[in-house]
C-alpha positions as a LaTeX table, in Angstrom:
\begin{tabular}{lrrr}
\hline
Residue & $x$ (\AA) & $y$ (\AA) & $z$ (\AA) \\
\hline
Unk1 & 17.27 & 8.21 & 0.21 \\
Unk2 & 13.52 & 6.83 & $-0.63$ \\
Unk3 & 12.22 & 3.71 & $-2.02$ \\
Unk4 & 11.59 & 5.55 & $-4.97$ \\
Unk5 & 14.90 & 7.13 & $-5.61$ \\
Unk6 & 16.59 & 4.15 & $-4.83$ \\
Unk7 & 15.02 & 2.36 & $-7.84$ \\
Unk8 & 14.88 & 4.80 & $-10.02$ \\
Unk9 & 19.29 & 5.05 & $-9.41$ \\
Unk10 & 19.30 & 1.14 & $-9.67$ \\
Unk11 & 17.34 & 1.54 & $-12.77$ \\
Unk12 & 19.89 & 3.90 & $-14.71$ \\
Unk13 & 22.32 & 2.08 & $-13.94$ \\
Unk14 & 20.40 & $-1.55$ & $-15.39$ \\
Unk15 & 19.10 & 0.26 & $-18.69$ \\
Unk16 & 22.81 & 1.89 & $-18.82$ \\
Unk17 & 24.57 & $-0.96$ & $-18.72$ \\
Unk18 & 22.34 & $-2.39$ & $-20.71$ \\
Unk19 & 21.27 & $-5.19$ & $-17.81$ \\
Unk20 & 18.19 & $-5.57$ & $-19.33$ \\
Unk21 & 19.90 & $-8.41$ & $-22.76$ \\
Unk22 & 19.12 & $-11.25$ & $-20.19$ \\
Unk23 & 15.35 & $-11.07$ & $-19.90$ \\
Unk24 & 14.81 & $-10.55$ & $-24.19$ \\
Unk25 & 11.75 & $-12.62$ & $-24.68$ \\
Unk26 & 8.24 & $-12.32$ & $-26.67$ \\
Unk27 & 4.67 & $-11.11$ & $-25.27$ \\
Unk28 & 4.40 & $-15.05$ & $-25.39$ \\
Unk29 & 5.14 & $-17.17$ & $-22.95$ \\
Unk30 & 7.32 & $-19.75$ & $-23.73$ \\
Unk31 & 5.12 & $-22.61$ & $-22.05$ \\
Unk32 & 2.11 & $-21.59$ & $-23.23$ \\
Unk33 & 0.81 & $-21.22$ & $-19.14$ \\
Unk34 & $-1.36$ & $-18.08$ & $-17.85$ \\
Unk35 & $-0.87$ & $-18.68$ & $-14.12$ \\
Unk36 & $-2.64$ & $-16.93$ & $-10.81$ \\
Unk37 & $-0.39$ & $-16.69$ & $-7.89$ \\
Unk38 & $-0.94$ & $-14.88$ & $-4.27$ \\
Unk39 & 1.43 & $-11.12$ & $-4.25$ \\
Unk40 & 2.64 & $-12.91$ & $-0.89$ \\
Unk41 & 6.82 & $-11.46$ & $-1.42$ \\
Unk42 & 7.96 & $-15.20$ & $-0.89$ \\
Unk43 & 7.03 & $-16.11$ & $-3.64$ \\
Unk44 & 8.43 & $-13.68$ & $-6.11$ \\
Unk45 & 11.68 & $-15.88$ & $-6.96$ \\
Unk46 & 10.85 & $-19.51$ & $-4.72$ \\
Unk47 & 7.89 & $-19.88$ & $-7.20$ \\
Unk48 & 9.32 & $-19.51$ & $-11.44$ \\
Unk49 & 11.94 & $-21.75$ & $-9.43$ \\
Unk50 & 10.44 & $-24.09$ & $-7.64$ \\
Unk51 & 8.70 & $-24.60$ & $-11.15$ \\
Unk52 & 11.43 & $-24.37$ & $-13.69$ \\
Unk53 & 10.18 & $-21.40$ & $-15.07$ \\
Unk54 & 12.84 & $-18.20$ & $-16.58$ \\
Unk55 & 11.52 & $-15.20$ & $-17.98$ \\
Unk56 & 9.66 & $-15.20$ & $-20.76$ \\
Unk57 & 8.26 & $-18.61$ & $-19.64$ \\
Unk58 & 4.38 & $-17.62$ & $-17.89$ \\
Unk59 & 2.00 & $-15.16$ & $-17.79$ \\
Unk60 & 2.04 & $-14.65$ & $-14.19$ \\
Unk61 & $-1.05$ & $-12.60$ & $-12.61$ \\
Unk62 & $-1.09$ & $-12.33$ & $-8.32$ \\
Unk63 & $-3.56$ & $-11.01$ & $-5.62$ \\
Unk64 & $-3.73$ & $-11.48$ & $-2.35$ \\
Unk65 & $-4.37$ & $-15.51$ & $-2.15$ \\
Unk66 & $-4.80$ & $-16.42$ & $-5.40$ \\
Unk67 & $-8.62$ & $-16.74$ & $-5.32$ \\
Unk68 & $-10.72$ & $-15.82$ & $-8.21$ \\
Unk69 & $-14.61$ & $-14.17$ & $-6.60$ \\
Unk70 & $-15.38$ & $-11.94$ & $-9.47$ \\
Unk71 & $-16.60$ & $-14.43$ & $-13.25$ \\
Unk72 & $-16.36$ & $-10.96$ & $-15.23$ \\
Unk73 & $-13.45$ & $-9.12$ & $-12.74$ \\
Unk74 & $-9.81$ & $-8.33$ & $-13.65$ \\
Unk75 & $-8.34$ & $-11.52$ & $-13.05$ \\
Unk76 & $-11.08$ & $-13.46$ & $-15.42$ \\
Unk77 & $-10.52$ & $-10.76$ & $-17.33$ \\
Unk78 & $-6.21$ & $-11.54$ & $-17.51$ \\
Unk79 & $-6.79$ & $-14.49$ & $-18.03$ \\
Unk80 & $-8.76$ & $-14.66$ & $-21.18$ \\
Unk81 & $-6.52$ & $-12.50$ & $-22.68$ \\
Unk82 & $-3.75$ & $-15.05$ & $-22.40$ \\
Unk83 & $-5.69$ & $-17.21$ & $-23.55$ \\
Unk84 & $-6.81$ & $-15.70$ & $-27.30$ \\
Unk85 & $-4.45$ & $-13.31$ & $-27.64$ \\
Unk86 & $-1.40$ & $-14.56$ & $-25.87$ \\
Unk87 & $-1.41$ & $-18.22$ & $-26.66$ \\
Unk88 & $-2.02$ & $-19.26$ & $-22.96$ \\
Unk89 & $-2.79$ & $-22.69$ & $-23.05$ \\
Unk90 & $-3.23$ & $-23.82$ & $-19.74$ \\
Unk91 & $-3.81$ & $-22.14$ & $-16.83$ \\
Unk92 & $-2.48$ & $-22.96$ & $-12.78$ \\
Unk93 & $-4.01$ & $-21.97$ & $-9.99$ \\
Unk94 & $-1.17$ & $-22.06$ & $-6.98$ \\
Unk95 & $-1.88$ & $-21.10$ & $-3.87$ \\
Unk96 & 0.31 & $-21.51$ & $-0.83$ \\
Unk97 & 0.98 & $-22.08$ & 2.77 \\
Unk98 & 0.37 & $-19.80$ & 5.41 \\
Unk99 & $-1.25$ & $-18.08$ & 3.50 \\
Unk100 & $-1.86$ & $-14.08$ & 4.94 \\
Unk101 & $-5.35$ & $-14.41$ & 3.08 \\
Unk102 & $-6.04$ & $-17.46$ & 5.60 \\
Unk103 & $-8.40$ & $-16.46$ & 7.87 \\
Unk104 & $-8.61$ & $-13.07$ & 6.53 \\
Unk105 & $-11.33$ & $-11.76$ & 10.06 \\
Unk106 & $-12.70$ & $-8.13$ & 7.43 \\
Unk107 & $-13.77$ & $-6.65$ & 11.25 \\
Unk108 & $-10.00$ & $-6.37$ & 11.95 \\
Unk109 & $-8.83$ & $-5.14$ & 8.95 \\
Unk110 & $-12.18$ & $-2.55$ & 8.83 \\
Unk111 & $-10.69$ & $-1.13$ & 12.43 \\
Unk112 & $-6.82$ & $-0.90$ & 11.10 \\
Unk113 & $-8.49$ & 1.24 & 8.10 \\
Unk114 & $-10.40$ & 3.23 & 11.13 \\
Unk115 & $-6.95$ & 3.77 & 12.68 \\
Unk116 & $-5.19$ & 4.94 & 9.74 \\
Unk117 & $-8.34$ & 7.47 & 8.89 \\
Unk118 & $-10.37$ & 6.35 & 7.49 \\
Unk119 & $-14.25$ & 7.12 & 7.92 \\
Unk120 & $-16.77$ & 4.95 & 10.64 \\
Unk121 & $-19.60$ & 6.77 & 7.24 \\
Unk122 & $-16.93$ & 5.47 & 5.03 \\
Unk123 & $-17.68$ & 2.19 & 5.43 \\
Unk124 & $-21.34$ & 2.60 & 6.73 \\
Unk125 & $-21.22$ & 3.88 & 2.95 \\
Unk126 & $-19.90$ & 1.56 & 1.28 \\
Unk127 & $-22.77$ & $-1.01$ & 2.95 \\
Unk128 & $-25.09$ & 0.84 & 2.19 \\
Unk129 & $-24.46$ & 0.71 & $-1.05$ \\
Unk130 & $-24.33$ & $-3.16$ & $-1.60$ \\
Unk131 & $-21.05$ & $-3.45$ & $-1.00$ \\
Unk132 & $-20.17$ & $-6.12$ & 1.70 \\
Unk133 & $-17.10$ & $-5.34$ & 3.32 \\
Unk134 & $-17.83$ & $-8.39$ & 5.62 \\
Unk135 & $-18.15$ & $-10.57$ & 2.20 \\
Unk136 & $-15.34$ & $-8.50$ & 0.13 \\
Unk137 & $-12.43$ & $-8.76$ & 3.26 \\
Unk138 & $-12.74$ & $-12.13$ & 3.58 \\
Unk139 & $-9.99$ & $-14.85$ & 3.47 \\
Unk140 & $-10.41$ & $-18.42$ & 3.72 \\
Unk141 & $-9.94$ & $-21.37$ & 6.39 \\
Unk142 & $-7.99$ & $-23.96$ & 3.62 \\
Unk143 & $-5.86$ & $-23.03$ & 0.69 \\
Unk144 & $-6.58$ & $-26.42$ & $-0.63$ \\
Unk145 & $-10.46$ & $-25.37$ & $-0.64$ \\
Unk146 & $-9.54$ & $-22.42$ & $-2.24$ \\
Unk147 & $-7.80$ & $-23.30$ & $-4.32$ \\
Unk148 & $-10.49$ & $-25.76$ & $-5.81$ \\
Unk149 & $-13.46$ & $-22.55$ & $-5.44$ \\
Unk150 & $-11.37$ & $-20.79$ & $-7.96$ \\
Unk151 & $-10.23$ & $-23.24$ & $-10.24$ \\
Unk152 & $-14.34$ & $-24.18$ & $-9.96$ \\
Unk153 & $-14.45$ & $-20.85$ & $-10.66$ \\
Unk154 & $-12.47$ & $-20.37$ & $-13.98$ \\
Unk155 & $-13.55$ & $-23.54$ & $-15.25$ \\
Unk156 & $-16.72$ & $-23.30$ & $-15.41$ \\
Unk157 & $-16.63$ & $-19.60$ & $-16.58$ \\
Unk158 & $-18.50$ & $-19.74$ & $-19.49$ \\
Unk159 & $-16.35$ & $-18.18$ & $-22.41$ \\
Unk160 & $-12.29$ & $-20.36$ & $-21.52$ \\
Unk161 & $-12.82$ & $-23.16$ & $-23.83$ \\
Unk162 & $-13.89$ & $-26.71$ & $-22.84$ \\
Unk163 & $-10.16$ & $-27.79$ & $-23.63$ \\
Unk164 & $-8.32$ & $-25.64$ & $-21.92$ \\
Unk165 & $-6.30$ & $-26.94$ & $-18.82$ \\
Unk166 & $-6.96$ & $-26.13$ & $-15.12$ \\
Unk167 & $-4.93$ & $-27.01$ & $-12.23$ \\
Unk168 & $-4.40$ & $-26.14$ & $-8.73$ \\
Unk169 & $-1.43$ & $-26.36$ & $-6.34$ \\
Unk170 & $-0.33$ & $-25.08$ & $-3.32$ \\
Unk171 & 3.04 & $-24.47$ & $-2.76$ \\
Unk172 & 4.95 & $-24.43$ & 0.67 \\
Unk173 & 6.78 & $-20.99$ & 0.93 \\
Unk174 & 9.80 & $-22.84$ & 3.03 \\
Unk175 & 11.09 & $-25.20$ & 0.41 \\
Unk176 & 8.85 & $-24.58$ & $-1.95$ \\
Unk177 & 7.39 & $-28.08$ & $-2.66$ \\
Unk178 & 4.24 & $-28.53$ & $-5.06$ \\
Unk179 & 1.18 & $-30.55$ & $-4.23$ \\
Unk180 & $-1.40$ & $-31.00$ & $-7.19$ \\
Unk181 & $-4.79$ & $-30.31$ & $-5.32$ \\
Unk182 & $-6.90$ & $-30.28$ & $-8.13$ \\
Unk183 & $-5.17$ & $-32.06$ & $-12.46$ \\
Unk184 & $-6.61$ & $-30.26$ & $-14.77$ \\
Unk185 & $-5.63$ & $-33.62$ & $-17.16$ \\
Unk186 & $-8.65$ & $-35.47$ & $-15.66$ \\
Unk187 & $-11.56$ & $-33.12$ & $-16.13$ \\
\hline
\end{tabular}
């Protein structure tokens, strides 16, 4: 059985047995926050539990490394929509220790792309078109520094109201311990 078939079989029972009723909430986050965090599978349940969040409490955005590199990309757009349309009043950037983006080597990723059938010409075309694969596939050496950088990009965004606190935290993926690296109230 494929992953998709397993999902669809389970979903049919989920809907038939009305398990969705326990998750009913509005589109507005109860705790008035939007979180940018990593897509790491260890954080799926751990992060909300470590923060005492339940379904409907927060808007949670995920990407590789909780990195905000493009001030006018989809992550920043989602943050602004959460603030202006969905009543979020605070932003939290939450990175984590032992992140796959830590010390990411773009050359290794490109080698893996080539081994999976991507042509060298494709990578060359992207590089000559102004897309630096080395920069685009870059990670970070220090999670705290990375979180601070993402907080800085968000906080200084020309479209974010100045009264919106932007916090930076790091979670330990084994214990759920949170450490504050930027207190958005202290700005």
